[in-house]
XYZ file of C-alpha atoms in Angstrom:
140
model
C 238.582 100.226 172.816
C 239.102 102.067 169.521
C 237.013 99.508 167.623
C 234.134 99.986 170.050
C 234.198 103.747 169.548
C 234.195 103.367 165.759
C 231.363 100.821 165.873
C 229.313 103.095 168.151
C 229.876 106.108 165.885
C 228.870 104.083 162.806
C 225.712 102.834 164.542
C 224.700 106.351 165.576
C 225.293 107.591 162.012
C 223.106 104.861 160.536
C 220.295 105.545 163.012
C 220.399 109.287 162.241
C 220.282 108.580 158.498
C 217.344 106.204 158.904
C 215.324 108.745 160.865
C 216.018 111.503 158.331
C 215.042 109.351 155.307
C 211.995 110.691 153.472
C 209.644 108.167 151.983
C 207.635 108.477 148.794
C 204.454 108.879 150.840
C 205.533 112.368 151.813
C 202.444 114.487 151.092
C 204.262 117.776 150.661
C 202.932 119.438 147.504
C 205.392 120.044 144.719
C 205.951 123.734 144.093
C 207.082 125.063 140.770
C 209.947 127.442 140.466
C 209.905 130.288 138.041
C 207.394 132.954 137.097
C 204.025 133.154 138.849
C 202.279 132.924 135.489
C 203.242 129.714 133.663
C 204.423 130.343 130.137
C 203.306 126.910 128.911
C 200.701 126.594 126.226
C 197.226 125.215 126.589
C 194.398 124.377 124.279
C 191.763 123.897 126.960
C 189.084 126.210 128.250
C 190.202 129.430 129.885
C 188.257 128.661 133.069
C 190.015 125.334 133.435
C 188.755 121.881 132.766
C 189.048 119.701 129.716
C 191.809 120.117 127.166
C 195.506 119.688 126.598
C 197.901 121.602 128.818
C 201.670 121.918 128.466
C 203.653 122.700 131.586
C 206.664 124.948 131.783
C 209.965 123.310 130.888
C 211.828 122.528 134.111
C 215.597 122.830 133.876
C 217.507 119.926 135.386
C 221.186 119.122 135.684
C 221.032 117.065 132.477
C 218.594 119.164 130.463
C 215.019 120.428 130.432
C 211.963 118.278 131.133
C 208.530 119.302 129.884
C 205.194 117.532 130.337
C 201.908 117.740 128.434
C 198.687 116.430 129.952
C 195.229 115.828 128.536
C 192.293 116.368 130.860
C 188.818 115.019 130.169
C 185.953 115.000 132.626
C 188.189 116.592 135.243
C 190.658 113.675 135.138
C 194.112 113.384 133.623
C 193.606 110.931 130.768
C 197.064 111.226 129.194
C 200.469 112.427 130.354
C 203.497 112.641 128.082
C 206.972 113.994 128.630
C 207.487 115.929 125.412
C 210.998 117.061 126.285
C 213.562 115.288 128.424
C 217.335 114.631 128.416
C 218.420 112.459 125.473
C 221.913 113.800 124.763
C 223.931 110.756 125.742
C 223.451 107.014 125.628
C 223.152 107.095 129.406
C 220.307 109.650 129.198
C 218.500 107.515 126.634
C 218.962 104.335 128.675
C 217.740 105.912 131.920
C 214.837 107.859 130.465
C 213.603 105.051 128.216
C 212.264 103.385 131.358
C 211.830 106.397 133.651
C 209.598 108.516 131.397
C 206.973 105.811 130.736
C 206.936 105.028 134.469
C 206.397 108.711 135.319
C 203.645 108.985 132.696
C 201.865 105.948 134.174
C 202.347 107.150 137.741
C 200.713 110.463 136.793
C 197.611 108.697 135.479
C 197.342 106.685 138.688
C 198.002 109.563 141.102
C 195.984 112.201 139.215
C 198.370 114.770 140.708
C 202.006 115.811 140.765
C 202.576 113.823 143.950
C 204.288 110.952 142.191
C 207.192 108.757 143.195
C 210.732 109.411 142.046
C 212.030 106.781 139.657
C 215.154 105.176 141.082
C 218.183 106.158 139.016
C 216.334 109.072 137.381
C 216.100 111.552 140.236
C 216.731 114.693 138.175
C 214.299 113.678 135.444
C 211.691 112.807 138.086
C 212.050 116.162 139.826
C 211.861 118.075 136.545
C 208.858 115.990 135.483
C 207.019 116.805 138.734
C 207.685 120.543 138.364
C 206.488 120.645 134.759
C 203.512 118.412 135.589
C 202.468 120.727 138.423
C 202.654 123.665 136.011
C 200.376 121.845 133.536
C 197.928 120.926 136.317
C 197.863 124.543 137.491
C 196.932 125.627 133.972
C 194.142 123.053 133.838
C 192.634 124.466 137.020
C 192.438 128.074 135.819
């Protein structure tokens, strides 16, 4: 009887976890935290449009992440993480694959609604926040 109760409790727990799982197709926009006016630099036009825009550095558990985008013809043509955690061998190993994937994902999505890279959750979240800041600057 005890085994049945444990099995039932485990099954209910798994079902609850499955229903609360958020997928990468979640369309909730990424909001930036920090000041209302981004302090990043830009070399584009003041009304928005083409140019290079640097988002605010987003602090993460392992260090800041900062993204720079280039916009041409209203499209993101280049995205580069210019600052990201590299303090330990683990940081270097994780981010050596995560950062290029995030850069590529940005070019495909043309927005900050990009997937989290498995194993690089904090870097991915920081990247999205900084990317959104850069995109906001491009649209001014």
